Amino acid sequence: MEQQLDNFIHYLEAVRKSSRNTILSYKRDLEKFAAFLDAQAVVDLTDVNETTMNAYILMMEQRQFATSTISRNIAALKSFFDYLERYENHQGNPAARLKAPKIEKKAPEVLTVAEVTRLLEQPAGRNNKELRDKAMLELMYATGIRVSELVSLTIDDINVQAGYIRCSERGRERIIPIGSVARISLRQYLKQARPAMISDDSSAILFPNYSGQPMSRQGFWKILKQYAAKAGIESDITPHTLRHSFAAHLLENGADLRSVQEMLGHSDISTTQIYLKMNTGRIRDIYSHTHPRA
């Protein structure tokens, strides 16, 4: 299976243009499946059938794997055997009839406006690092971009004067406006801090780390955690929390769903609708507590 797996990973990279996260997840999941086959003394993929598949899913359920993990494994198996059937003359897809367990969609964690305000006030701009951190936090909340997009931004992706940034992911590009507060933070950072933080004057990196190199997602996560603790935010905040808060606060203040979808870069509007459902629940709660005839 090792050679087929290598071929499949190359296919995901070169043909499907899958994201790095998807490729790493599928590779990890399929390596676990290969270990399961070894334990079952299955030496050839042609011997894998629906019974084998069901036994593997049952094993994950018995070990109390998360529903989302099982669903991702099933997606990886379906994609892998579909590839084998199409491109490597494998007879049939034994994973074709596997059904992913239903995942109960939880409402995303969002911060209140007061919590966001406290968070954004933490980097006071007393040094270059705080100016950079302030600009990053303000920009993320102002635009709702993903952390991977934030740390990948270059100087050419941002137009402070016109008030927008350009994000590109997997061949898709979108333009997102920047609010006045974020623009002020960006101007201060670009004028005072960035020139001293980059390692090379020709560097296009917008937000470098201490070494003047591109910041990692994990690096920004640590920064966010530190400021959240200083702000007294007790919830388990992640970079995606700011993205969720951006969307929820826009809809709460009257933004239309389609515009929020475009800014977030969701390909399917149903993904964006979860924020609308959150807002509807909030409105019902307010109504039940305030209307005299509720």
Coordinates of C-alpha atoms in Angstrom, one line a residue:
M1 CA 0.0 0.0 0.0
E2 CA 3.0 2.3 0.5
Q3 CA 3.5 3.0 -3.1
Q4 CA -0.2 3.5 -3.8
L5 CA -0.4 5.9 -0.9
D6 CA 2.6 7.9 -2.3
N7 CA 1.0 8.1 -5.7
F8 CA -2.3 9.2 -4.1
I9 CA -0.6 12.0 -2.1
H10 CA 1.1 13.2 -5.3
Y11 CA -2.3 13.2 -7.0
L12 CA -3.8 15.3 -4.3
E13 CA -0.9 17.8 -4.6
A14 CA -0.5 18.0 -8.3
V15 CA -4.0 17.3 -9.7
R16 CA -6.6 18.0 -7.0
K17 CA -4.6 21.0 -5.6
S18 CA -5.8 20.0 -2.2
S19 CA -4.8 22.2 0.8
R20 CA -1.8 21.2 2.8
N21 CA -4.0 20.4 5.9
T22 CA -6.2 18.1 3.9
I23 CA -3.2 16.3 2.4
L24 CA -1.5 15.8 5.8
S25 CA -4.8 14.6 7.4
Y26 CA -5.5 12.1 4.6
K27 CA -1.9 10.8 4.7
R28 CA -2.1 10.3 8.5
D29 CA -5.5 8.6 8.3
L30 CA -4.5 6.3 5.5
E31 CA -1.3 5.3 7.3
K32 CA -3.5 4.3 10.3
F33 CA -5.6 2.3 8.0
A34 CA -2.5 0.6 6.6
A35 CA -1.5 -0.3 10.1
F36 CA -5.0 -1.8 10.7
L37 CA -4.6 -3.9 7.6
D38 CA -1.2 -5.2 8.8
A39 CA -2.7 -6.2 12.1
Q40 CA -5.5 -8.1 10.2
A41 CA -2.8 -9.8 8.0
V42 CA -4.2 -8.2 4.9
V43 CA -1.2 -7.8 2.6
D44 CA -2.8 -6.8 -0.7
L45 CA -5.4 -4.0 -1.3
T46 CA -7.3 -6.3 -3.7
D47 CA -8.2 -8.3 -0.6
V48 CA -9.9 -5.3 1.0
N49 CA -13.7 -5.4 0.9
E50 CA -16.7 -3.9 2.5
T51 CA -16.3 -6.2 5.5
T52 CA -12.8 -4.9 6.0
M53 CA -14.0 -1.4 5.9
N54 CA -16.9 -1.9 8.3
A55 CA -14.5 -3.7 10.7
Y56 CA -12.2 -0.6 10.6
I57 CA -15.0 1.8 11.3
L58 CA -16.3 -0.4 14.1
M59 CA -12.8 -0.5 15.6
M60 CA -12.7 3.4 15.7
E61 CA -16.2 3.5 17.2
Q62 CA -15.2 1.0 19.9
R63 CA -12.1 3.1 20.7
Q64 CA -14.4 6.1 21.0
F65 CA -12.9 8.2 18.2
A66 CA -14.6 11.5 17.8
T67 CA -17.4 11.5 15.2
S68 CA -15.6 14.2 13.2
T69 CA -12.5 12.0 13.2
I70 CA -14.4 9.0 11.9
S71 CA -16.0 11.1 9.2
R72 CA -12.7 12.4 8.0
N73 CA -11.3 8.9 7.9
I74 CA -14.2 7.7 5.8
A75 CA -13.7 10.7 3.4
A76 CA -10.0 9.8 3.1
L77 CA -10.8 6.1 2.4
K78 CA -13.5 7.0 -0.2
S79 CA -11.1 9.4 -2.0
F80 CA -8.2 6.9 -1.9
F81 CA -10.1 4.0 -3.3
D82 CA -11.8 6.2 -5.9
Y83 CA -8.3 7.3 -7.0
L84 CA -7.2 3.6 -7.2
E85 CA -10.2 2.6 -9.2
R86 CA -9.8 5.5 -11.7
Y87 CA -6.1 5.7 -12.1
E88 CA -4.6 2.4 -11.0
N89 CA -7.0 -0.2 -12.4
H90 CA -8.2 -1.2 -8.9
Q91 CA -11.4 -3.3 -9.2
G92 CA -14.2 -1.5 -7.4
N93 CA -14.3 0.9 -4.4
P94 CA -14.9 -1.0 -1.2
A95 CA -15.4 2.3 0.6
A96 CA -18.1 3.6 -1.7
R97 CA -21.0 2.5 0.5
L98 CA -19.6 3.8 3.7
K99 CA -21.7 6.4 5.3
A100 CA -20.2 9.1 7.5
P101 CA -21.9 9.4 11.0
K102 CA -24.0 12.5 11.4
I103 CA -22.1 15.3 13.1
E104 CA -24.0 17.6 15.3
K105 CA -23.0 21.1 14.3
K106 CA -22.2 23.1 17.3
A107 CA -22.6 26.9 17.3
P108 CA -19.2 28.4 16.9
E109 CA -17.7 30.1 19.9
V110 CA -17.8 33.9 19.6
L111 CA -16.6 36.7 21.8
T112 CA -18.8 39.6 22.9
V113 CA -18.1 43.0 21.6
A114 CA -16.8 44.0 25.0
E115 CA -14.4 41.0 25.1
V116 CA -13.1 41.8 21.6
T117 CA -12.6 45.4 22.7
R118 CA -10.6 44.3 25.8
L119 CA -8.5 41.9 23.7
L120 CA -7.7 44.5 21.0
E121 CA -6.6 47.0 23.7
Q122 CA -4.0 44.7 25.2
P123 CA -1.1 45.4 22.8
A124 CA -0.6 49.1 23.7
G125 CA 2.0 49.9 21.0
R126 CA 4.8 50.6 23.3
N127 CA 7.4 48.7 21.2
N128 CA 7.7 47.2 17.7
K129 CA 6.3 43.8 18.8
E130 CA 3.2 45.4 20.3
L131 CA 2.6 47.5 17.2
R132 CA 2.8 44.4 15.0
D133 CA 0.6 42.4 17.3
K134 CA -2.0 45.3 17.5
A135 CA -2.0 45.5 13.6
M136 CA -2.5 41.7 13.3
L137 CA -5.3 41.5 15.8
E138 CA -7.1 44.5 14.5
L139 CA -6.8 43.3 10.9
M140 CA -8.1 39.8 11.7
Y141 CA -11.1 41.1 13.5
A142 CA -11.7 43.8 10.8
T143 CA -11.7 41.3 7.9
G144 CA -12.5 37.8 9.3
I145 CA -9.6 36.2 7.4
R146 CA -8.2 32.8 8.4
V147 CA -5.0 32.7 10.4
S148 CA -3.3 30.9 7.4
E149 CA -4.3 33.9 5.2
L150 CA -3.1 36.4 7.9
V151 CA 0.4 35.0 8.2
S152 CA 0.7 34.6 4.4
L153 CA -0.1 38.3 3.6
T154 CA 2.5 40.3 1.7
I155 CA 3.0 44.0 1.3
D156 CA 1.4 43.8 -2.2
D157 CA -1.8 42.2 -0.7
I158 CA -2.7 45.3 1.3
N159 CA -3.8 48.8 0.3
V160 CA -4.1 50.9 3.4
Q161 CA -4.9 54.1 1.5
A162 CA -7.8 52.5 -0.4
G163 CA -8.8 50.4 2.6
Y164 CA -8.7 46.8 1.4
I165 CA -6.7 43.6 1.5
R166 CA -6.5 40.8 -1.2
C167 CA -6.6 37.2 -0.1
S168 CA -5.7 34.3 -2.3
E169 CA -6.3 30.7 -1.4
R170 CA -6.3 27.6 -3.7
G171 CA -6.6 29.8 -6.8
R172 CA -9.5 31.8 -5.4
E173 CA -9.1 35.5 -4.7
R174 CA -11.3 37.9 -2.8
I175 CA -11.1 41.6 -1.8
I176 CA -12.0 42.5 1.8
P177 CA -12.5 46.1 3.1
I178 CA -10.6 47.3 6.1
G179 CA -12.2 49.5 8.7
S180 CA -10.8 52.8 9.9
V181 CA -9.4 51.5 13.3
A182 CA -7.5 48.7 11.6
R183 CA -6.1 51.1 9.0
I184 CA -4.7 53.3 11.8
S185 CA -3.0 50.4 13.4
L186 CA -1.6 49.2 10.1
R187 CA -0.2 52.7 9.2
Q188 CA 1.6 52.9 12.6
Y189 CA 3.0 49.4 12.2
L190 CA 4.2 49.9 8.6
K191 CA 5.8 53.2 9.4
Q192 CA 7.4 52.5 12.8
A193 CA 7.8 48.8 13.4
R194 CA 8.0 46.7 10.2
P195 CA 11.2 48.3 8.8
A196 CA 13.0 47.3 12.0
M197 CA 11.6 43.8 12.1
I198 CA 12.2 42.5 8.6
S199 CA 15.5 40.8 8.0
D200 CA 15.8 42.0 4.4
D201 CA 14.7 45.3 2.9
S202 CA 13.5 43.5 -0.2
S203 CA 11.3 41.2 1.9
A204 CA 7.6 41.2 1.0
I205 CA 6.5 39.6 4.3
L206 CA 3.8 41.8 6.0
F207 CA 4.0 40.3 9.5
P208 CA 7.5 38.8 10.2
N209 CA 8.5 36.9 13.4
Y210 CA 11.5 37.7 15.6
S211 CA 13.8 36.4 13.0
G212 CA 12.3 38.5 10.2
Q213 CA 10.8 35.4 8.6
P214 CA 7.1 34.6 8.0
M215 CA 5.2 34.0 11.2
S216 CA 3.7 30.5 11.7
R217 CA 0.1 29.9 12.6
Q218 CA 1.3 28.4 15.9
G219 CA 3.3 31.6 16.5
F220 CA 0.2 33.8 16.1
W221 CA -1.9 31.4 18.2
K222 CA 0.6 31.9 21.1
I223 CA 0.4 35.6 20.7
L224 CA -3.4 35.5 20.8
K225 CA -3.5 33.3 23.9
Q226 CA -1.2 35.7 25.8
Y227 CA -3.3 38.7 25.1
A228 CA -6.5 36.8 25.8
A229 CA -5.2 35.9 29.2
K230 CA -4.3 39.6 29.9
A231 CA -7.8 40.6 28.8
G232 CA -9.3 38.2 31.3
I233 CA -11.0 36.1 28.6
E234 CA -11.7 32.7 30.2
S235 CA -13.0 30.9 27.1
D236 CA -10.7 28.8 25.1
I237 CA -9.9 31.3 22.4
T238 CA -8.4 30.4 19.0
P239 CA -7.6 32.4 15.9
H240 CA -10.9 31.1 14.4
T241 CA -12.7 32.7 17.4
L242 CA -12.0 36.1 16.0
R243 CA -13.2 35.0 12.5
H244 CA -16.4 33.7 14.1
S245 CA -16.8 36.9 16.1
F246 CA -16.3 39.0 13.0
A247 CA -19.1 37.2 11.1
A248 CA -21.5 37.1 14.1
H249 CA -21.1 40.8 14.9
L250 CA -21.6 41.8 11.3
L251 CA -24.9 39.9 11.0
E252 CA -26.0 41.1 14.4
N253 CA -25.6 44.7 13.2
G254 CA -27.5 44.2 10.0
A255 CA -25.1 42.9 7.3
D256 CA -26.6 40.8 4.6
L257 CA -25.7 37.1 4.5
R258 CA -24.3 37.1 1.0
S259 CA -21.8 39.9 1.7
V260 CA -20.5 38.1 4.8
Q261 CA -20.2 34.9 2.8
E262 CA -18.0 36.7 0.2
M263 CA -15.8 38.3 2.9
L264 CA -15.3 35.0 4.7
G265 CA -14.6 33.2 1.4
H266 CA -17.2 30.4 2.0
S267 CA -18.0 28.6 -1.3
D268 CA -21.3 27.4 0.1
I269 CA -23.7 29.9 1.8
S270 CA -25.0 27.2 4.1
T271 CA -21.7 27.4 5.9
T272 CA -22.3 31.1 6.6
Q273 CA -25.9 30.5 7.6
I274 CA -24.8 29.1 11.0
Y275 CA -24.0 32.6 12.1
L276 CA -27.5 33.7 11.0
K277 CA -29.0 30.9 13.1
M278 CA -26.9 32.1 16.1
N279 CA -28.3 35.6 15.6
T280 CA -31.8 34.4 15.3
G281 CA -31.4 32.5 18.6
R282 CA -30.1 35.7 20.3
I283 CA -33.1 37.7 19.0
R284 CA -35.5 35.1 20.3
D285 CA -33.8 35.2 23.7
I286 CA -34.0 39.0 23.8
Y287 CA -37.7 38.8 22.8
S288 CA -38.6 36.3 25.4
H289 CA -37.0 38.3 28.2
T290 CA -38.2 41.8 27.1
H291 CA -41.5 41.6 25.3
P292 CA -44.4 42.2 27.7
R293 CA -46.5 39.5 26.2
A294 CA -43.8 37.0 25.6

